[in-house]
XYZ file of C-alpha atoms in Angstrom:
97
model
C 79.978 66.734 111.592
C 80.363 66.292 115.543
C 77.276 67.152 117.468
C 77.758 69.607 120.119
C 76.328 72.312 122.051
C 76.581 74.373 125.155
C 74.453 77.391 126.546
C 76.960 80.380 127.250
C 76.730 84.048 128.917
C 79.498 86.449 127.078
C 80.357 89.780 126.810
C 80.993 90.998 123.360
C 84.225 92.326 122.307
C 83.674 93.088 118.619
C 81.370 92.461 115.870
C 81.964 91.885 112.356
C 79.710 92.276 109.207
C 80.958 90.058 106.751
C 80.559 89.754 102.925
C 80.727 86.396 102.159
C 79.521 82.703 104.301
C 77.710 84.042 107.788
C 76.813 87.581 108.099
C 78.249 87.799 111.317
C 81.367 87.454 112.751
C 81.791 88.290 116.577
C 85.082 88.117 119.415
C 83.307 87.191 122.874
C 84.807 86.795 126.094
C 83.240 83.885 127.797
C 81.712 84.048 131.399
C 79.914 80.823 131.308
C 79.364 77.890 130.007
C 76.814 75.141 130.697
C 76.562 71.515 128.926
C 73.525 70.169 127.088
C 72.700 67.220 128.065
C 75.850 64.251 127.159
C 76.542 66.210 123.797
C 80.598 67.824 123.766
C 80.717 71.580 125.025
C 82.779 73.345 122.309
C 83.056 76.641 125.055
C 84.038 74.432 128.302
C 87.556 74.949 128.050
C 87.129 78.825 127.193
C 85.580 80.597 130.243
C 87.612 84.026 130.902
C 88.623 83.697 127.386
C 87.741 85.636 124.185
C 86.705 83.115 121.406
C 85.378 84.365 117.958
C 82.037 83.077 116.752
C 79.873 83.203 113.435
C 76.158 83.656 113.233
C 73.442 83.628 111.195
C 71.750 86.087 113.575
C 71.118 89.263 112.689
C 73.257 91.072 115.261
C 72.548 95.179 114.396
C 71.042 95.794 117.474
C 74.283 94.564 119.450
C 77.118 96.544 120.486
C 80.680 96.404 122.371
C 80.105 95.293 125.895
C 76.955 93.988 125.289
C 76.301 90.991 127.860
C 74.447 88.091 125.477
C 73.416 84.504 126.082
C 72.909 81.809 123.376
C 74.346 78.471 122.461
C 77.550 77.392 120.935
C 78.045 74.546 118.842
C 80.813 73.705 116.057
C 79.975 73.357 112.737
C 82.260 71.796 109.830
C 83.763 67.990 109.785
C 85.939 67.776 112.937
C 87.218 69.826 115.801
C 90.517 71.055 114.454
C 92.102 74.352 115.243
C 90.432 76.782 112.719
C 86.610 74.583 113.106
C 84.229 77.650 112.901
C 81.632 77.649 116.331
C 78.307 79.061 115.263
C 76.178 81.010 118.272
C 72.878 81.121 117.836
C 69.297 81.698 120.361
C 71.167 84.834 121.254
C 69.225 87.248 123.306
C 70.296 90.074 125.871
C 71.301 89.180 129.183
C 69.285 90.794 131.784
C 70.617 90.983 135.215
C 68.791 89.325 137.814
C 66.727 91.714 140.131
């Protein structure tokens, strides 16, 4: 298990129910990503892209083209292509006034 974590704003591009490990499943596009402290950033290397994510969150009240923030951290044995990233703390973005 390789501890990692990073704070990211995303826009959500689809969102899964699934049936069997994490209830959620969800496709967001990346707009930023921010380290935590000296721990690897699993989402550095994905800004302007559109990752998928799993989540323990319970995600009805999301939809399409909702702007979220939360962390991003891998979970599973190693980073190898295929590692599931887990978001969780996610909340709404709200603009800045």
């Amino acid at each position: 298990m390789i501890n990692s974590d990073s704070i990211v704003t995303a826009k959500i591009q689809a969102i899964r129910k699934q049936s069997s490990g994490y209830p959620w499943e969800l496709d967001i596009l990346v707009q930023s990503s921010v380290d935590v402290g000296s721990l690897p950033n699993p989402t550095k290397d994905s800004l302007g892209k559109v990752i998928t994510v799993k989540t323990d969150q319970d995600m009805t009240s999301y939809k399409m083209n909702d702007a979220i923030t939360g962390k991003v951290k891998y979970v599973g044995d190693v980073p190898k292509p295929g590692i599931t990233l887990y978001l969780y703390n996610v909340a709404p973005l709200i603009p800045p006034k």
